[in-house]
Amino acid sequence: RLSLIRNFPKASLSLKNVIVTGKDEFAGDTLLHVESLSTRFGLFDLFTLDNLTLNELILDRPTLQLLVNAEEKANWDIFPPDEAEETEKPKEEGSFGMELSKIVVNQARLIYFDQSLPLSVGAENINLNLKGKMYGSNTQLQVDGNAEEFNLSYDSVSYISSIRLQLQSLLDINFDAADFRFGESELLVNNLPLELSGNFSLPGDSMWFDLRFNSSVSELSHFLNLVPPDYAHYLKDLQARGEASLNGSFKGIYFEEDYPALDLLFRIED
């Protein structure tokens, strides 16, 4: 529903039950479902797209389901292949610019399942608040969000189960390079605070990671709560006290049989 009068000089647009499905092997499978979407923007901004302001964009209960089958084909590959590049490109009169005053995502759900590995990642009840600016192919977003439940399993072994995540970050995105860079960021994993920095990118069919994280000194129990559930029974009768800190990095390319290197330095103090 498009309204040009109710909030004049602002225009509003609302949609219900937005669905994006896959194709070919994934025909009929839901890639994205949004129960409701609404936005407000300046009506006259439509005539000056180099400085468009979205006053708000609200997504309620979206579900994003990313699937990779055993043949390593992805369900989000839904766009037709690019045609041969034109030898002559029209001269650009100006660049596109957009200010995002408020983006709110309520109670989102994320599902990622790669049958070829097999790897399963999921997050439930995700809530996000974002604002920022987009000019050309670049975006800078202030991100404040949380996920009530994060899970990860690999080859039928659960490594992360029901972990609470909270993130505050300044995120720089370059769409041309598919590069995502974390500025000043703080990640709260259950009750464990971590400082996060670095970037990850998607060059071609691969993924490149260069992420660093470190924690301030915290209670040892906060770290023990992160032990994978399939191994938690080994700590059943363990009594531990003291403080600990963690520093680490996750760096390298993820492509076929190549995986990033995970380096951890764990210090315990009595």
Short mmCIF file of C-alpha atoms in Angstrom, two decimals:
data_model
loop_
_atom_site.label_atom_id
_atom_site.label_comp_id
_atom_site.label_asym_id
_atom_site.label_seq_id
_atom_site.Cartn_x
_atom_site.Cartn_y
_atom_site.Cartn_z
CA ARG A 1 0.00 0.00 0.00
CA LEU A 2 1.39 3.38 -1.05
CA SER A 3 0.20 6.52 0.68
CA LEU A 4 1.07 10.01 -0.57
CA ILE A 5 -1.44 11.99 1.53
CA ARG A 6 -1.50 10.66 5.09
CA ASN A 7 2.03 11.82 6.01
CA PHE A 8 2.48 14.56 3.37
CA PRO A 9 5.09 15.77 2.50
CA LYS A 10 6.32 12.29 3.44
CA ALA A 11 5.29 9.25 1.41
CA SER A 12 4.75 5.87 3.05
CA LEU A 13 4.81 2.35 1.66
CA SER A 14 3.74 -0.83 3.42
CA LEU A 15 3.81 -4.44 2.23
CA LYS A 16 2.56 -7.67 3.79
CA ASN A 17 3.91 -11.21 3.39
CA VAL A 18 6.81 -10.43 1.07
CA ILE A 19 8.22 -13.72 -0.27
CA VAL A 20 11.30 -14.41 -2.40
CA THR A 21 11.76 -18.00 -3.59
CA GLY A 22 14.61 -19.89 -5.23
CA LYS A 23 14.83 -21.29 -8.72
CA ASP A 24 15.98 -24.48 -10.46
CA GLU A 25 16.87 -27.01 -7.72
CA PHE A 26 15.41 -24.65 -5.11
CA ALA A 27 12.20 -23.79 -6.96
CA GLY A 28 9.41 -23.33 -4.44
CA ASP A 29 11.79 -23.06 -1.48
CA THR A 30 11.55 -19.81 0.44
CA LEU A 31 14.71 -17.69 0.43
CA LEU A 32 13.22 -14.68 2.21
CA HIS A 33 9.90 -14.10 3.94
CA VAL A 34 8.94 -10.81 5.60
CA GLU A 35 5.64 -10.68 7.44
CA SER A 36 5.43 -6.91 7.07
CA LEU A 37 7.59 -4.13 5.63
CA SER A 38 7.00 -0.41 5.97
CA THR A 39 8.95 2.70 5.05
CA ARG A 40 8.62 6.49 5.00
CA PHE A 41 10.57 8.86 2.78
CA GLY A 42 10.45 12.42 1.53
CA LEU A 43 8.12 12.63 -1.45
CA PHE A 44 10.20 15.30 -3.18
CA ASP A 45 13.38 13.27 -2.59
CA LEU A 46 12.25 11.06 -5.48
CA PHE A 47 13.27 13.89 -7.80
CA THR A 48 16.75 14.20 -6.22
CA LEU A 49 18.02 10.64 -5.90
CA ASP A 50 21.54 11.86 -5.12
CA ASN A 51 20.27 12.69 -1.62
CA LEU A 52 17.34 10.43 -0.79
CA THR A 53 16.38 10.17 2.89
CA LEU A 54 14.57 7.13 4.23
CA ASN A 55 13.01 8.31 7.47
CA GLU A 56 12.43 4.74 8.53
CA LEU A 57 12.44 1.19 7.23
CA ILE A 58 10.83 -1.42 9.47
CA LEU A 59 10.92 -5.18 8.88
CA ASP A 60 8.77 -7.35 11.12
CA ARG A 61 9.51 -11.06 11.56
CA PRO A 62 11.70 -11.59 8.50
CA THR A 63 13.14 -15.06 7.88
CA LEU A 64 16.23 -15.49 5.71
CA GLN A 65 17.00 -19.07 4.70
CA LEU A 66 20.35 -19.64 2.94
CA LEU A 67 20.89 -23.14 1.54
CA VAL A 68 23.76 -24.87 -0.27
CA ASN A 69 23.09 -28.33 -1.65
CA ALA A 70 25.45 -31.29 -1.98
CA GLU A 71 26.53 -30.04 -5.44
CA GLU A 72 27.54 -26.70 -3.82
CA LYS A 73 24.78 -24.76 -5.54
CA ALA A 74 23.29 -21.91 -3.50
CA ASN A 75 19.62 -20.96 -3.30
CA TRP A 76 20.43 -17.22 -3.33
CA ASP A 77 21.87 -17.48 -6.85
CA ILE A 78 18.60 -16.30 -8.37
CA PHE A 79 19.73 -13.55 -10.73
CA PRO A 80 20.48 -14.19 -14.42
CA PRO A 81 24.17 -14.22 -15.41
CA ASP A 82 25.64 -10.89 -16.42
CA GLU A 83 25.70 -10.18 -20.12
CA ALA A 84 28.98 -9.29 -21.76
CA GLU A 85 30.16 -5.91 -20.61
CA GLU A 86 29.28 -3.07 -22.90
CA THR A 87 32.20 -1.51 -24.67
CA GLU A 88 30.81 1.95 -24.09
CA LYS A 89 29.13 3.09 -20.90
CA PRO A 90 26.99 6.19 -20.66
CA LYS A 91 28.53 9.05 -18.78
CA GLU A 92 27.24 9.28 -15.24
CA GLU A 93 25.57 12.58 -14.43
CA GLY A 94 25.85 12.10 -10.68
CA SER A 95 26.07 9.56 -7.92
CA PHE A 96 23.34 8.01 -5.86
CA GLY A 97 23.22 9.00 -2.20
CA MET A 98 20.89 7.90 0.57
CA GLU A 99 20.63 8.65 4.27
CA LEU A 100 19.09 5.91 6.38
CA SER A 101 17.59 7.67 9.38
CA LYS A 102 16.28 4.49 10.99
CA ILE A 103 16.19 0.82 10.05
CA VAL A 104 14.52 -1.52 12.50
CA VAL A 105 14.43 -5.31 12.23
CA ASN A 106 12.14 -7.05 14.69
CA GLN A 107 12.25 -10.73 15.65
CA ALA A 108 14.19 -11.92 12.62
CA ARG A 109 15.31 -15.48 11.98
CA LEU A 110 18.44 -16.56 10.09
CA ILE A 111 19.06 -20.09 8.77
CA TYR A 112 22.19 -21.22 6.93
CA PHE A 113 22.67 -24.86 5.96
CA ASP A 114 25.49 -26.09 3.73
CA GLN A 115 24.83 -29.72 2.87
CA SER A 116 28.23 -30.09 1.17
CA LEU A 117 30.17 -29.61 4.46
CA PRO A 118 27.77 -30.24 6.33
CA LEU A 119 27.46 -27.01 8.34
CA SER A 120 24.41 -25.55 10.01
CA VAL A 121 24.19 -22.04 11.48
CA GLY A 122 21.08 -20.44 12.93
CA ALA A 123 20.01 -17.39 14.89
CA GLU A 124 16.62 -16.78 16.45
CA ASN A 125 14.83 -13.65 17.62
CA ILE A 126 17.24 -11.17 16.04
CA ASN A 127 16.54 -7.49 16.72
CA LEU A 128 18.49 -4.75 14.95
CA ASN A 129 18.61 -0.97 14.88
CA LEU A 130 20.67 0.60 12.11
CA LYS A 131 21.29 4.06 10.75
CA GLY A 132 23.80 5.49 8.32
CA LYS A 133 24.58 6.87 4.89
CA MET A 134 24.98 5.32 1.47
CA TYR A 135 26.84 7.04 -1.35
CA GLY A 136 27.52 5.20 -4.59
CA SER A 137 28.77 1.75 -3.68
CA ASN A 138 29.67 2.60 -0.08
CA THR A 139 27.66 2.48 3.11
CA GLN A 140 28.53 3.27 6.70
CA LEU A 141 26.11 1.89 9.27
CA GLN A 142 25.86 2.22 13.01
CA VAL A 143 24.63 -1.19 14.15
CA ASP A 144 23.03 -2.03 17.48
CA GLY A 145 21.49 -5.45 17.76
CA ASN A 146 21.10 -8.76 19.52
CA ALA A 147 20.17 -12.38 18.91
CA GLU A 148 18.54 -14.31 21.71
CA GLU A 149 19.78 -17.67 20.43
CA PHE A 150 22.73 -18.56 18.19
CA ASN A 151 23.55 -22.15 17.19
CA LEU A 152 26.26 -23.80 15.11
CA SER A 153 26.82 -27.45 14.29
CA TYR A 154 29.28 -29.17 11.99
CA ASP A 155 29.05 -32.75 10.80
CA SER A 156 26.24 -33.48 13.29
CA VAL A 157 28.29 -32.17 16.24
CA SER A 158 26.90 -29.14 18.10
CA TYR A 159 29.68 -26.64 18.82
CA ILE A 160 27.55 -23.63 19.80
CA SER A 161 24.10 -23.92 21.33
CA SER A 162 21.68 -21.27 22.57
CA ILE A 163 24.31 -18.53 22.90
CA ARG A 164 23.06 -14.97 23.36
CA LEU A 165 24.75 -12.34 21.20
CA GLN A 166 24.73 -8.56 21.43
CA LEU A 167 26.62 -6.26 19.04
CA GLN A 168 27.39 -2.56 18.85
CA SER A 169 29.48 -1.65 15.82
CA LEU A 170 30.33 0.90 13.17
CA LEU A 171 30.21 -1.11 9.94
CA ASP A 172 31.69 0.05 6.62
CA ILE A 173 30.39 -1.77 3.53
CA ASN A 174 31.78 -1.60 0.01
CA PHE A 175 29.27 -3.28 -2.28
CA ASP A 176 31.54 -3.35 -5.34
CA ALA A 177 34.20 -5.31 -3.45
CA ALA A 178 31.65 -7.12 -1.24
CA ASP A 179 33.79 -6.01 1.71
CA PHE A 180 32.46 -5.61 5.26
CA ARG A 181 34.72 -3.84 7.74
CA PHE A 182 34.15 -3.49 11.49
CA GLY A 183 35.12 -0.20 13.09
CA GLU A 184 34.74 0.32 16.84
CA SER A 185 32.83 -2.80 17.84
CA GLU A 186 31.84 -4.58 21.00
CA LEU A 187 30.39 -8.07 20.96
CA LEU A 188 28.76 -9.56 24.04
CA VAL A 189 28.69 -13.39 23.98
CA ASN A 190 26.40 -14.43 26.83
CA ASN A 191 28.06 -12.39 29.61
CA LEU A 192 31.49 -12.27 27.99
CA PRO A 193 32.46 -8.92 26.38
CA LEU A 194 34.71 -9.06 23.30
CA GLU A 195 36.23 -6.27 21.22
CA LEU A 196 35.91 -7.08 17.51
CA SER A 197 37.82 -5.58 14.58
CA GLY A 198 38.85 -6.43 11.03
CA ASN A 199 36.91 -7.32 7.92
CA PHE A 200 35.53 -10.09 5.77
CA SER A 201 34.85 -10.07 2.04
CA LEU A 202 33.35 -12.20 -0.71
CA PRO A 203 35.77 -12.25 -3.67
CA GLY A 204 34.13 -14.42 -6.31
CA ASP A 205 33.11 -17.83 -5.02
CA SER A 206 35.36 -17.63 -1.96
CA MET A 207 35.25 -15.85 1.40
CA TRP A 208 38.15 -13.95 2.95
CA PHE A 209 38.35 -13.35 6.71
CA ASP A 210 40.69 -11.10 8.67
CA LEU A 211 39.02 -10.77 12.06
CA ARG A 212 40.58 -10.06 15.45
CA PHE A 213 38.96 -10.27 18.85
CA ASN A 214 40.02 -9.86 22.45
CA SER A 215 38.34 -9.79 25.82
CA SER A 216 39.02 -7.85 28.95
CA VAL A 217 39.67 -9.86 32.08
CA SER A 218 36.45 -11.70 33.01
CA GLU A 219 35.34 -14.41 35.39
CA LEU A 220 36.49 -17.86 34.32
CA SER A 221 32.90 -19.12 34.54
CA HIS A 222 31.94 -16.83 31.64
CA PHE A 223 34.37 -18.71 29.40
CA LEU A 224 33.33 -22.15 30.63
CA ASN A 225 29.72 -21.37 29.69
CA LEU A 226 30.88 -21.30 26.06
CA VAL A 227 32.09 -24.91 26.03
CA PRO A 228 30.26 -26.82 23.24
CA PRO A 229 27.27 -28.74 24.64
CA ASP A 230 28.53 -32.06 23.28
CA TYR A 231 31.61 -31.66 25.51
CA ALA A 232 29.99 -30.02 28.53
CA HIS A 233 29.58 -33.34 30.36
CA TYR A 234 33.36 -33.48 30.81
CA LEU A 235 33.07 -30.39 33.03
CA LYS A 236 30.14 -31.68 35.04
CA ASP A 237 32.03 -31.94 38.36
CA LEU A 238 34.59 -29.25 37.63
CA GLN A 239 34.97 -26.47 40.17
CA ALA A 240 36.76 -23.42 38.82
CA ARG A 241 37.48 -19.95 40.07
CA GLY A 242 39.62 -17.08 38.96
CA GLU A 243 39.76 -14.71 36.03
CA ALA A 244 40.73 -15.15 32.41
CA SER A 245 41.23 -13.23 29.17
CA LEU A 246 41.14 -14.23 25.53
CA ASN A 247 42.85 -12.92 22.40
CA GLY A 248 42.50 -14.39 18.95
CA SER A 249 42.19 -14.05 15.22
CA PHE A 250 40.36 -15.74 12.39
CA LYS A 251 42.26 -15.17 9.16
CA GLY A 252 42.45 -16.73 5.71
CA ILE A 253 40.42 -17.82 2.72
CA TYR A 254 37.49 -20.19 2.76
CA PHE A 255 37.28 -21.95 -0.60
CA GLU A 256 36.75 -25.63 -1.32
CA GLU A 257 39.34 -27.42 0.88
CA ASP A 258 40.97 -24.24 2.19
CA TYR A 259 39.89 -22.92 5.58
CA PRO A 260 40.84 -19.84 7.61
CA ALA A 261 43.27 -20.24 10.51
CA LEU A 262 41.94 -19.77 14.04
CA ASP A 263 44.53 -18.58 16.58
CA LEU A 264 43.66 -18.33 20.28
CA LEU A 265 45.60 -17.16 23.31
CA PHE A 266 43.87 -17.92 26.62
CA ARG A 267 45.24 -16.58 29.90
CA ILE A 268 44.07 -17.67 33.36
CA GLU A 269 44.75 -15.74 36.54
CA ASP A 270 44.02 -16.92 40.06
#
